[in-house]
PDB file of C-alpha atoms in Angstrom:
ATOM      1  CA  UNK A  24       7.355  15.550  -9.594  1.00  0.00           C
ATOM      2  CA  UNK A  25       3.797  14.496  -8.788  1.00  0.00           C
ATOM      3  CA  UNK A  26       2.396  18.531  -8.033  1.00  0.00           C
ATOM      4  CA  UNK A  27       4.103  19.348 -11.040  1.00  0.00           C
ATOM      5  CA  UNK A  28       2.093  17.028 -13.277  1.00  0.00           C
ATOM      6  CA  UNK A  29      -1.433  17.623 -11.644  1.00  0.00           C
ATOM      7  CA  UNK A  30      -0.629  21.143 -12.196  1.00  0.00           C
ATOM      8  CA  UNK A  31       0.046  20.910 -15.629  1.00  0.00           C
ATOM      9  CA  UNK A  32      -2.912  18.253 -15.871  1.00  0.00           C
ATOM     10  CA  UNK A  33      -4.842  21.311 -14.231  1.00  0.00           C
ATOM     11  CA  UNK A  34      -3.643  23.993 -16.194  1.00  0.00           C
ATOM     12  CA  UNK A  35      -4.295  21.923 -19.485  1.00  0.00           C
ATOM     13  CA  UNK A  36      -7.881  21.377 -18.661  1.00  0.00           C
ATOM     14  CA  UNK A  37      -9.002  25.006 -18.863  1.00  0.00           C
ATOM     15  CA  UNK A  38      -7.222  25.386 -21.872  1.00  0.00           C
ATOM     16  CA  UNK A  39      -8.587  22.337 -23.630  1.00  0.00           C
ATOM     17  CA  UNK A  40     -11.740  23.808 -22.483  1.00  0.00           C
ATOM     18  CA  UNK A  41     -10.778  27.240 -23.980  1.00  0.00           C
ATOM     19  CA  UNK A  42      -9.847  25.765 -27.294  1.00  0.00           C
ATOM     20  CA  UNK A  43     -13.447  24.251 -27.060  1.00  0.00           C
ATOM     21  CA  UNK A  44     -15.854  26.933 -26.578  1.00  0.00           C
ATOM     22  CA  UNK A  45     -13.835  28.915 -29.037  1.00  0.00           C
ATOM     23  CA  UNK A  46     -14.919  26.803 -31.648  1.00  0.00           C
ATOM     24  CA  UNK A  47     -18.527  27.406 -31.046  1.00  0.00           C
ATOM     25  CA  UNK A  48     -20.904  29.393 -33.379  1.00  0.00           C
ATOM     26  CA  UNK A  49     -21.092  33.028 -33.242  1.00  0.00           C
ATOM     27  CA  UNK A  50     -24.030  32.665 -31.636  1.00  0.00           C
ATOM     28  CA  UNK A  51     -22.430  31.817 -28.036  1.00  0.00           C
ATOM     29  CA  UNK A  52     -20.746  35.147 -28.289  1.00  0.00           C
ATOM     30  CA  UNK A  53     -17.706  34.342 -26.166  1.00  0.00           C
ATOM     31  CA  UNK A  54     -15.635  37.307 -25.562  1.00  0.00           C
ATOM     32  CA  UNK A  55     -12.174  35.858 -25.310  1.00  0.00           C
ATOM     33  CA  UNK A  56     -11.485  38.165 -21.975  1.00  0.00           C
ATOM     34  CA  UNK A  57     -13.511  35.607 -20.477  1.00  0.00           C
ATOM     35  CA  UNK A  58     -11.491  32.656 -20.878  1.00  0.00           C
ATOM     36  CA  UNK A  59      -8.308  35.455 -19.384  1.00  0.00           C
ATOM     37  CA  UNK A  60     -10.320  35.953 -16.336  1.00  0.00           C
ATOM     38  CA  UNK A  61     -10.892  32.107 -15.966  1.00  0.00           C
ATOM     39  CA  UNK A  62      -7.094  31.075 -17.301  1.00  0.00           C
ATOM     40  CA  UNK A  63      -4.527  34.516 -15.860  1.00  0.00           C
ATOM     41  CA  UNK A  64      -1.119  34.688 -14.862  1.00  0.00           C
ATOM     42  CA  UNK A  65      -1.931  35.056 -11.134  1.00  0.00           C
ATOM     43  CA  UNK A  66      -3.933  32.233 -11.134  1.00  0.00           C
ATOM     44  CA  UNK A  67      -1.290  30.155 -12.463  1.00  0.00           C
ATOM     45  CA  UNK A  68       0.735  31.009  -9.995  1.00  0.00           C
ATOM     46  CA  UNK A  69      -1.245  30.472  -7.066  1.00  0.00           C
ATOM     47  CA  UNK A  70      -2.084  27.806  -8.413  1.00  0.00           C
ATOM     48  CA  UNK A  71       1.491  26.381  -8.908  1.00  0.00           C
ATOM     49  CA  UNK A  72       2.271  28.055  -5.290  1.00  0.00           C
ATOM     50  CA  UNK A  73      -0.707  25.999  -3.918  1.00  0.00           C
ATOM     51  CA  UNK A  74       0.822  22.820  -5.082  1.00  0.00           C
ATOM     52  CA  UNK A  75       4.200  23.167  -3.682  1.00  0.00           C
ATOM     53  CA  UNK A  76       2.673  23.815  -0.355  1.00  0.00           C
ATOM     54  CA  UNK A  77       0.563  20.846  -0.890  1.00  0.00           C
ATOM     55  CA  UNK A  78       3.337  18.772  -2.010  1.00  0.00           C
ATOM     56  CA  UNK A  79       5.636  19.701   0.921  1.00  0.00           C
ATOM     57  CA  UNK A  80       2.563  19.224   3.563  1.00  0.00           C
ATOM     58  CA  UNK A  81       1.494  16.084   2.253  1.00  0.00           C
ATOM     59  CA  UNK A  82       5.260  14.758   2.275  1.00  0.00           C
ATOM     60  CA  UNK A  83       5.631  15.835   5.690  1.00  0.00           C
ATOM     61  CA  UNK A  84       2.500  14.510   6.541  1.00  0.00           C
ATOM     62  CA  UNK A  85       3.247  10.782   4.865  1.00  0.00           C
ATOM     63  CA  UNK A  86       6.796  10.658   6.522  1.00  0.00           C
ATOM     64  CA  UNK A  87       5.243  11.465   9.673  1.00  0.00           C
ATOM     65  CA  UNK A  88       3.335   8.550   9.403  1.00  0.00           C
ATOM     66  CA  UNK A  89       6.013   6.188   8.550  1.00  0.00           C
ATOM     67  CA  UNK A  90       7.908   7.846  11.692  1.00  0.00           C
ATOM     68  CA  UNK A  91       4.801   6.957  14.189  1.00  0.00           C
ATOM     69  CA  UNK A  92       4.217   3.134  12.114  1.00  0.00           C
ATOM     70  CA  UNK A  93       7.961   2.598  12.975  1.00  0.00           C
ATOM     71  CA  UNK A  94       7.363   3.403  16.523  1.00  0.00           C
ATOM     72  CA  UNK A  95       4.602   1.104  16.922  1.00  0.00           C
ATOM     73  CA  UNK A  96       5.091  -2.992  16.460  1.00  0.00           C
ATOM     74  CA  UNK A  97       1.149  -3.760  17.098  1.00  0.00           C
ATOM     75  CA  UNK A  98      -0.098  -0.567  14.761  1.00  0.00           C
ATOM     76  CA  UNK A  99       2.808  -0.196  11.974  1.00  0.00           C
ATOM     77  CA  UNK A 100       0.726  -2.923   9.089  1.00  0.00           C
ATOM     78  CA  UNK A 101      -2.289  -0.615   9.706  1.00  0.00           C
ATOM     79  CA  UNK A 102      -0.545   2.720   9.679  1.00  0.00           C
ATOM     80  CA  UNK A 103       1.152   2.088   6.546  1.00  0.00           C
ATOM     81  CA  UNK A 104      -1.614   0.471   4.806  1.00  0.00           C
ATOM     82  CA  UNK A 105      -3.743   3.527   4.910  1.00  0.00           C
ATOM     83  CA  UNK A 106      -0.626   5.917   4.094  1.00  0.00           C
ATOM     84  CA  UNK A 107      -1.204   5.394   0.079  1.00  0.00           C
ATOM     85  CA  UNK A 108      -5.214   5.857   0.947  1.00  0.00           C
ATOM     86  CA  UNK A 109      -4.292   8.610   2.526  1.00  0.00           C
ATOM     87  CA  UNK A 110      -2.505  10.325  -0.012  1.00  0.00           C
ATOM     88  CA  UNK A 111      -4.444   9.636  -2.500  1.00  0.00           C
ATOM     89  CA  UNK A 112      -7.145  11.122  -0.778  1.00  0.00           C
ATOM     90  CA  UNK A 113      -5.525  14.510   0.264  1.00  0.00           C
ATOM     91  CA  UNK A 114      -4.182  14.935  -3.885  1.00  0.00           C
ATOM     92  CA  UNK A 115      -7.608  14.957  -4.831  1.00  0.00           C
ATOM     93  CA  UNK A 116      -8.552  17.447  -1.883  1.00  0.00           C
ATOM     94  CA  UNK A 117      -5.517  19.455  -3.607  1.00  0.00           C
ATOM     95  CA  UNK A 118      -7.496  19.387  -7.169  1.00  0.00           C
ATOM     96  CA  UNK A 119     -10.678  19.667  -6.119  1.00  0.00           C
ATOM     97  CA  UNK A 120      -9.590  22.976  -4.062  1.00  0.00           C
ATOM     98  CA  UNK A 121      -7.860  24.582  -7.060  1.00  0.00           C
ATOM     99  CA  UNK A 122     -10.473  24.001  -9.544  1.00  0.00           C
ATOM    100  CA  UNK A 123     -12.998  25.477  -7.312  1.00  0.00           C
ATOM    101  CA  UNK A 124     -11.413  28.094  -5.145  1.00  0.00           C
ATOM    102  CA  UNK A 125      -8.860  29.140  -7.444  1.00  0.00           C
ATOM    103  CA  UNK A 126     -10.512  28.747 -10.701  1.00  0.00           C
ATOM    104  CA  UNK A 127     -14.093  28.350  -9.726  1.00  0.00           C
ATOM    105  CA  UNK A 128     -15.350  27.264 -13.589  1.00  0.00           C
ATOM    106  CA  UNK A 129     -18.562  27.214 -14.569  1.00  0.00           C
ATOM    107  CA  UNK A 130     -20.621  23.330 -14.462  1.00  0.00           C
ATOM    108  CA  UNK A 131     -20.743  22.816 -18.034  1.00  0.00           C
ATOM    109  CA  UNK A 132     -17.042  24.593 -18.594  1.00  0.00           C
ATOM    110  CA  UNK A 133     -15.611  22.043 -15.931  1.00  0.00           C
ATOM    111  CA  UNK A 134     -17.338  19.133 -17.411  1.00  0.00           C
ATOM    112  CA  UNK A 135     -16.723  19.744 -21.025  1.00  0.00           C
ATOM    113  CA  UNK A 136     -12.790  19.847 -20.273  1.00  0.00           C
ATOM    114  CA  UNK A 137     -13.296  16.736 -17.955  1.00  0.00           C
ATOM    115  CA  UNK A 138     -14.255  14.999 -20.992  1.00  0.00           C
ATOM    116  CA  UNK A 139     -11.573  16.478 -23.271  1.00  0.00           C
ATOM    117  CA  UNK A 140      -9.019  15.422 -21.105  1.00  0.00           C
ATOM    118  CA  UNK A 141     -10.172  12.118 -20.582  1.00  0.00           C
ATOM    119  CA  UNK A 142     -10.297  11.647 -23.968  1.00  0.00           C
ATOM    120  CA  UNK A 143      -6.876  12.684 -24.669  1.00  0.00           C
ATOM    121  CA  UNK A 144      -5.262  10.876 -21.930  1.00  0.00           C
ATOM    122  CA  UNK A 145      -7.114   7.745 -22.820  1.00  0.00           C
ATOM    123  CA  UNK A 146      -5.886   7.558 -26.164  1.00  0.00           C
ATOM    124  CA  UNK A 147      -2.026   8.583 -25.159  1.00  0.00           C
ATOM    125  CA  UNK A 148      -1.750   6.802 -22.228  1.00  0.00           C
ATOM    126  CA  UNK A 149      -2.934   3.635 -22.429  1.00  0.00           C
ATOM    127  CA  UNK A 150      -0.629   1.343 -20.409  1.00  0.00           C
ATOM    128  CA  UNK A 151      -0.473   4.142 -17.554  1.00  0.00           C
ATOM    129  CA  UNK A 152      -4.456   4.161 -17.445  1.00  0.00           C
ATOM    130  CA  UNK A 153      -4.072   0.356 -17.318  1.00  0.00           C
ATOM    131  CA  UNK A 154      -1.592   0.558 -13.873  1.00  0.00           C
ATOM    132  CA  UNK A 155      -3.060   3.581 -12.351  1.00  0.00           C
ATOM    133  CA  UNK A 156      -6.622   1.146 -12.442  1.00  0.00           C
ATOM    134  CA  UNK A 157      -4.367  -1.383 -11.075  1.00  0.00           C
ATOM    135  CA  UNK A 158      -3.103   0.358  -8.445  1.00  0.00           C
ATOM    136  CA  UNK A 159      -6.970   1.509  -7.675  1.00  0.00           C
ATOM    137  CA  UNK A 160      -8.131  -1.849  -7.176  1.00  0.00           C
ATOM    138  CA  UNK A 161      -5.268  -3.049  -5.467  1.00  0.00           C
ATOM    139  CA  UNK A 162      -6.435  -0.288  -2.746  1.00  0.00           C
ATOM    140  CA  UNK A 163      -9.554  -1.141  -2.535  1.00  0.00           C
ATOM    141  CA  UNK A 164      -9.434  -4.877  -3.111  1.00  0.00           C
ATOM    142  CA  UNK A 165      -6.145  -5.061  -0.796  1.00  0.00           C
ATOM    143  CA  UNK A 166      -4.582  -8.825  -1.278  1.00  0.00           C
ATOM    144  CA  UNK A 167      -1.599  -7.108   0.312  1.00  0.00           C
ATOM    145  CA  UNK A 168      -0.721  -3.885   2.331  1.00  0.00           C
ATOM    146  CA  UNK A 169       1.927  -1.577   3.142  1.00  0.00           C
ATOM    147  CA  UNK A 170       4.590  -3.741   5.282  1.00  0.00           C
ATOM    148  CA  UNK A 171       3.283  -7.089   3.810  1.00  0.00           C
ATOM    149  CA  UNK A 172       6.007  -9.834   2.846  1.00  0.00           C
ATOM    150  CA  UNK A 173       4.652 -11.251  -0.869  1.00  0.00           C
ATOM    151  CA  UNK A 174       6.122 -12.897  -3.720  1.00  0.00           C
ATOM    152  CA  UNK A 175       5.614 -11.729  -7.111  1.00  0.00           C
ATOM    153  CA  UNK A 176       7.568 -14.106  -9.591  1.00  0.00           C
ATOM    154  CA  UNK A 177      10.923 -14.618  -8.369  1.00  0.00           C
ATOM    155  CA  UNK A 178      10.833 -11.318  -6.206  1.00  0.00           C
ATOM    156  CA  UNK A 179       9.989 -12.061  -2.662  1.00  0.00           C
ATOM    157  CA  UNK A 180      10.352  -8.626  -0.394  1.00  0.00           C
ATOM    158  CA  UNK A 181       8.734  -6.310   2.117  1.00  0.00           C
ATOM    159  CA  UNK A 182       6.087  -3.939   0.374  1.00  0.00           C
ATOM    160  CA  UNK A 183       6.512  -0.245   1.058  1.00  0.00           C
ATOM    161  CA  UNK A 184       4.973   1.907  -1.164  1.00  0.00           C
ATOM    162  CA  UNK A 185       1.636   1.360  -3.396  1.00  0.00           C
ATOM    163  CA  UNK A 186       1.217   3.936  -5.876  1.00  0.00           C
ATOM    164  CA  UNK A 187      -1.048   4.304  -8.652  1.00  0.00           C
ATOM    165  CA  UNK A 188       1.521   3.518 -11.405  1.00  0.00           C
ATOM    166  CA  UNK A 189       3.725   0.598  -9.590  1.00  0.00           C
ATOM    167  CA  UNK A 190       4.219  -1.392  -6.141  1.00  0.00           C
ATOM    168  CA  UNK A 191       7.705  -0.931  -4.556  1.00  0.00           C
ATOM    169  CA  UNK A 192       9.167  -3.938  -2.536  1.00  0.00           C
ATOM    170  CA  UNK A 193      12.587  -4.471  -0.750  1.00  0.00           C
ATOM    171  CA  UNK A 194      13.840  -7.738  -1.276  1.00  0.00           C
ATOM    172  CA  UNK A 195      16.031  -9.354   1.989  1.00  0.00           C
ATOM    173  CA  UNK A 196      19.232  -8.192   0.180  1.00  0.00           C
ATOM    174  CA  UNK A 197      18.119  -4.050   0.469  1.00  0.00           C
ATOM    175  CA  UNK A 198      17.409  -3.946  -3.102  1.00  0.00           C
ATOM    176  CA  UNK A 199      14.736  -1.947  -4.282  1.00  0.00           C
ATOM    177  CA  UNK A 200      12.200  -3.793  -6.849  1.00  0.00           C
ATOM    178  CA  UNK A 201       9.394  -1.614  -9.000  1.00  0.00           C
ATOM    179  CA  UNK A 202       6.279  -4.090 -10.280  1.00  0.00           C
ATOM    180  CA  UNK A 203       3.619  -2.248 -12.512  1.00  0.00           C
ATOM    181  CA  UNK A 204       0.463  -2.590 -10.989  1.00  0.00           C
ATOM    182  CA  UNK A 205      -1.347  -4.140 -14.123  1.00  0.00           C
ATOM    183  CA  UNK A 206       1.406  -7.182 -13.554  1.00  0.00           C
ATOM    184  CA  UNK A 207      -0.044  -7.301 -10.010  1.00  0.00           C
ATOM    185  CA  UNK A 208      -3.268  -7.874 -11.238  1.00  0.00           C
ATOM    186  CA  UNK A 209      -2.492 -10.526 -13.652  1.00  0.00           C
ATOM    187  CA  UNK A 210      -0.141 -12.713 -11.288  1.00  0.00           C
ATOM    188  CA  UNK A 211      -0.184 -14.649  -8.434  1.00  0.00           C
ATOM    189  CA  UNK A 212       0.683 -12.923  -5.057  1.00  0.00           C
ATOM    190  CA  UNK A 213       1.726 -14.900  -2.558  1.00  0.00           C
ATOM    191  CA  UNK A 214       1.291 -13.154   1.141  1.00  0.00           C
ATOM    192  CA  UNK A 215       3.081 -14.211   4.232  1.00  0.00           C
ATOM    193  CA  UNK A 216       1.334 -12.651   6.911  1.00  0.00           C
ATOM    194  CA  UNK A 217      -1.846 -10.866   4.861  1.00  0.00           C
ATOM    195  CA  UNK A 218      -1.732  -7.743   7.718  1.00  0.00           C
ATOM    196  CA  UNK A 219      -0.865  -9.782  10.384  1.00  0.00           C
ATOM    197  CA  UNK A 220       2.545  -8.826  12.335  1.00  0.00           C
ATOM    198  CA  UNK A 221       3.908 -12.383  12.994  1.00  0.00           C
ATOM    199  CA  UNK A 222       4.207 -14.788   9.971  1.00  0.00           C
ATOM    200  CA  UNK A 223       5.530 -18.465   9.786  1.00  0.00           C
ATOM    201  CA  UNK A 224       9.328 -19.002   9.403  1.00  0.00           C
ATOM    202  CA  UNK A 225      10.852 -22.331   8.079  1.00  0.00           C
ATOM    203  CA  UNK A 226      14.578 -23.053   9.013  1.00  0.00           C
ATOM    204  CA  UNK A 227      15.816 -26.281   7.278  1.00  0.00           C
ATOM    205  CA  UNK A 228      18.819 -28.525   8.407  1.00  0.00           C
ATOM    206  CA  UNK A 229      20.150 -31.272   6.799  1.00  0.00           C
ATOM    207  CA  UNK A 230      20.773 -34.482   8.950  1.00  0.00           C
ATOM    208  CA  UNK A 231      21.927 -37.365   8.420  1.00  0.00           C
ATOM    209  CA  UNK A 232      19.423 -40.250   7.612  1.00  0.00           C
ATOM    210  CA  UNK A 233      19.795 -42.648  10.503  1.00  0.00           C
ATOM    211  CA  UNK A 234      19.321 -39.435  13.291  1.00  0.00           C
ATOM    212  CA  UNK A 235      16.770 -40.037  16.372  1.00  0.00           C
ATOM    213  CA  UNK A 236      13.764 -38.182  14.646  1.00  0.00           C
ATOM    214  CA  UNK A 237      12.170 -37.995  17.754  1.00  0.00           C
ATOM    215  CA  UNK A 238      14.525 -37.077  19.983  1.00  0.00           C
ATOM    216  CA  UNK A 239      15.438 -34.307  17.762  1.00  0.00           C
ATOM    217  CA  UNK A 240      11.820 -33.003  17.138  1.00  0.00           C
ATOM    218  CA  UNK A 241      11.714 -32.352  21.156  1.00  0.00           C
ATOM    219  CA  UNK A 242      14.899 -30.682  20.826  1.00  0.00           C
ATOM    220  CA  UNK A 243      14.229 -28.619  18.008  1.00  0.00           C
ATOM    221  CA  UNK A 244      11.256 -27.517  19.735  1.00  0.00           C
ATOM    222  CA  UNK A 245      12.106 -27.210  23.475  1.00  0.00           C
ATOM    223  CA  UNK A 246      15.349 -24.747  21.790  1.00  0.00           C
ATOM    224  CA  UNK A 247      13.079 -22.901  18.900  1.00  0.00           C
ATOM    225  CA  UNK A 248      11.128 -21.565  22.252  1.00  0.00           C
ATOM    226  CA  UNK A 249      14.099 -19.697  23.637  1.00  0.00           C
ATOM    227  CA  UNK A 250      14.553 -18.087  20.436  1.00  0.00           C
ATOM    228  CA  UNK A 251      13.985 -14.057  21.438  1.00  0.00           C
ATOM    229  CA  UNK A 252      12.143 -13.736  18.158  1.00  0.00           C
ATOM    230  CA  UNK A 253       9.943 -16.324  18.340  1.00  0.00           C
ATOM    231  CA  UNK A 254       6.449 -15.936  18.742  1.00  0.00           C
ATOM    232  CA  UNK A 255       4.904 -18.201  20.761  1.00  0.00           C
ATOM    233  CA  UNK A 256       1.312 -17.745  20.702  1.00  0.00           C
ATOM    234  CA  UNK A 257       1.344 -19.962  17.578  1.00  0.00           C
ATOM    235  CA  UNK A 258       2.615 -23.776  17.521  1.00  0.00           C
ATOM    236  CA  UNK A 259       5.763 -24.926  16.275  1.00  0.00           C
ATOM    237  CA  UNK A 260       6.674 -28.141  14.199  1.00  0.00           C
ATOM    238  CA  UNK A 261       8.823 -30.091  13.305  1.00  0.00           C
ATOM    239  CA  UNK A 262       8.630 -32.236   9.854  1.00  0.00           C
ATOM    240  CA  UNK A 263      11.133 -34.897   8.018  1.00  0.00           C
ATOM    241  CA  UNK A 264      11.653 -35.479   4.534  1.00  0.00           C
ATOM    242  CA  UNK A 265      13.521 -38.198   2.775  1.00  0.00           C
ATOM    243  CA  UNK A 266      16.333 -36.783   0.802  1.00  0.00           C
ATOM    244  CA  UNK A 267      18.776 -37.507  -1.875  1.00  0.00           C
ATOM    245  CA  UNK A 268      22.171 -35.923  -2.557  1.00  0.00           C
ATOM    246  CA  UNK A 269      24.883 -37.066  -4.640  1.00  0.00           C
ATOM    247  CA  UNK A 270      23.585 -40.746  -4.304  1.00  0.00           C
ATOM    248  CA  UNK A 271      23.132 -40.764  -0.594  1.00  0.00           C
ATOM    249  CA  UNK A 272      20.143 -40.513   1.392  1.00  0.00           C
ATOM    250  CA  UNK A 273      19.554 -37.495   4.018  1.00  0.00           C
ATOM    251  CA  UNK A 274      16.921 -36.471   6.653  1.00  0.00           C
ATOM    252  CA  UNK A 275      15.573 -33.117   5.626  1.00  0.00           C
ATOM    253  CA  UNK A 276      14.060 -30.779   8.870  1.00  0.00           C
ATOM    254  CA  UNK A 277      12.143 -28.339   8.702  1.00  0.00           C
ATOM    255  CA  UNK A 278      10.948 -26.275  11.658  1.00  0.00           C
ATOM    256  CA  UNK A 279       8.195 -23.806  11.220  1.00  0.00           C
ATOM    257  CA  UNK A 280       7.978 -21.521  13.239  1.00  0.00           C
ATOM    258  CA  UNK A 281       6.452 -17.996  13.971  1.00  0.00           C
ATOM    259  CA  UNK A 282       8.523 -15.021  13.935  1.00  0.00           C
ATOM    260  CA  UNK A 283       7.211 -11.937  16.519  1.00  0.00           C
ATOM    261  CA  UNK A 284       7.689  -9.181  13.986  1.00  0.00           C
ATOM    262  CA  UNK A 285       8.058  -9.307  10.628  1.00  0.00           C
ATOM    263  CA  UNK A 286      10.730  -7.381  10.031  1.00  0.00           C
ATOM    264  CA  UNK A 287      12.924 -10.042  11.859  1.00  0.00           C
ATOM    265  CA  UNK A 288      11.855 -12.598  10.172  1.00  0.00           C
ATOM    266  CA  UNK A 289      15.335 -13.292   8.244  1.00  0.00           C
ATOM    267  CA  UNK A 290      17.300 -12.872  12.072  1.00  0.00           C
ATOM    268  CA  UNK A 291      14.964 -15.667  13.420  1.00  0.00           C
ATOM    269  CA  UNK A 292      15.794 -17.658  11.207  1.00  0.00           C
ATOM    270  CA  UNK A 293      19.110 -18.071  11.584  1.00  0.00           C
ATOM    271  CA  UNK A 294      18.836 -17.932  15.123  1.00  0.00           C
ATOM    272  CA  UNK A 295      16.370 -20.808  15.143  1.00  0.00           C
ATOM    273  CA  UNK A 296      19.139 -22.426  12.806  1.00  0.00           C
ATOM    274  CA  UNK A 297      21.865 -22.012  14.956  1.00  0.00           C
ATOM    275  CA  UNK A 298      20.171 -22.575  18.656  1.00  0.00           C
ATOM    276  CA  UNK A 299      19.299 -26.111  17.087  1.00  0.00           C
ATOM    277  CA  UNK A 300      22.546 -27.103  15.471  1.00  0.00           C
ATOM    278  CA  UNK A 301      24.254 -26.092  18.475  1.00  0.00           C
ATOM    279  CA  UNK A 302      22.106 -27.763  21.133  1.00  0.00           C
ATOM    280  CA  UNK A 303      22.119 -31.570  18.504  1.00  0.00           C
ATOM    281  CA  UNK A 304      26.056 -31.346  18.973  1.00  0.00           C
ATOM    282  CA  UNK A 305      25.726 -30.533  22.327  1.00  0.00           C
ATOM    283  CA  UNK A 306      23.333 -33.711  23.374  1.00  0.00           C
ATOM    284  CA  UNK A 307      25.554 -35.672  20.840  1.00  0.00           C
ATOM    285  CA  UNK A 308      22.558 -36.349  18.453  1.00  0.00           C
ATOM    286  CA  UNK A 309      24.353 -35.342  16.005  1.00  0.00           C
ATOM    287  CA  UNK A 310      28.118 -35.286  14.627  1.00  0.00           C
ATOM    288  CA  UNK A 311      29.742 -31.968  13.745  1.00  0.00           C
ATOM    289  CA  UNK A 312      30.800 -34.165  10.480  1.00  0.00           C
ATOM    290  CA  UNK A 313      27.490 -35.551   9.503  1.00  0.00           C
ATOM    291  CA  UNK A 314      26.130 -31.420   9.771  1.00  0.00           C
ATOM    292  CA  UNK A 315      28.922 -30.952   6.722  1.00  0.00           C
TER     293      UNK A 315
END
């Protein structure tokens, strides 16, 4: 869908531009079989052939990125936060090369419909303007990236596609969510690992509130390091928080913890969950009844 509309956005151009110098005096002498030599059927066609080879390469292109990001742990955040730069970039190549090979206008003919088409659009499409200019700034100013983990309201999810219109995220639960770019702009983001591969994972168990707290930080601890997702070039800890539940009092813990990869952030945490429960019962700090 995208070469079709910058076609027709191309195609409408000269003729918003034909429409124009139409209007002029008689003075400008226009002979309408210029505006056919500038706006022909061939043209069109190349032009609309051009675009599907474009669209095709630049697809090809993109997914080969995503293929090579995937293959990399240390390199995938950087890979796939220049993909929508990328493409970006090589769609205005695309115009820029039809315009000027194909068409080759004239400066003032190429300007005037520049305007007329800005005009237009402005006036049509306001709210589209609004999260296309979104999704520019969001480029350039970058609070988040391609393969980031943010939370956007009540959303929280892997971002995997910023386009100029909207920002696609999968939430944990494989569902896909679509968040206008203006709304980007206008809310708070929060990032949990800003480009970074790792990012800090918090597994809470409930305990009960007379448990050794410092027996079972070591624990928690000395078994969150055998974790295979854990990344260990970044401290772990271990915190307690009073707790009430149906009129009784409980020892909230939280370990935080850093996951290796991203992606796995969800699997380390219930393998950091379950490594601790397991080794409590184990060292009888803990009753299997109290963990109920």
């Amino acid at each position: 869908m995208k070469f079709i509309i910058l076609f027709f956005l191309t195609f409408f151009t000269h003729i918003l531009y034909a429409a124009d110098i139409l209007q002029k005096d008689d003075a400008s002498k226009v002979d309408p079989m210029d505006l056919i030599a500038i706006i022909s059927v061939s043209k069109i066609l190349w032009t609309l052939l051009f675009f599907v080879i474009a669209y095709i390469f630049i697809t090809f292109f993109t997914k080969a990125l995503e293929f090579f990001a995937e293959k990399s742990s240390k390199a995938r955040i950087t890979i796939k936060g220049l993909i929508p730069i990328i493409r970006i970039a090589l769609w205005a190549a695309v115009i820029v090369i039809i315009v000027k090979v194909i068409y080759h206008p004239p400066m003032e003919m190429l300007m005037t419909a520049l305007a007329s088409v800005a005009i237009a659009v402005g006036f049509a499409t306001q709210d589209l303007l609004k999260n296309i200019f979104g999704g520019i700034m969001l480029l350039f100013d970058r609070p988040f990236k391609v393969g980031d983990k943010i939370e956007v309201g009540e959303n929280y999810g892997e971002v995997i596609n910023i386009g100029l219109r909207a920002t696609r995220i999968v939430t944990p639960d494989d569902s896909m969510v679509i968040v206008p770019n203006m709304e980007l702009m206008n809310t708070s983001v929060s990032n949990s690992n800003s480009g970074e591969l790792y990012c800090q994972v918090v597994a809470k168990i409930m305990l009960p509130i007379d448990a050794p707290m410092d027996k079972i930080r070591k624990v928690a601890i000395e078994t969150a390091q055998v974790s295979r997702y854990i990344y260990l070039n970044k401290p772990i800890e271990v915190l307690f928080t009073n707790r009430i539940y149906q009129h009784k009092s409980f020892l909230e813990m939280k370990i935080k913890a850093y996951v290796m990869d991203i992606r796995y952030e969800f699997k380390f945490k219930s393998d950091m969950t379950e490594i601790v429960i397991k080794e409590l019962l184990a060292q009888g700090l803990v009753n299997k009844d109290e963990l109920e």
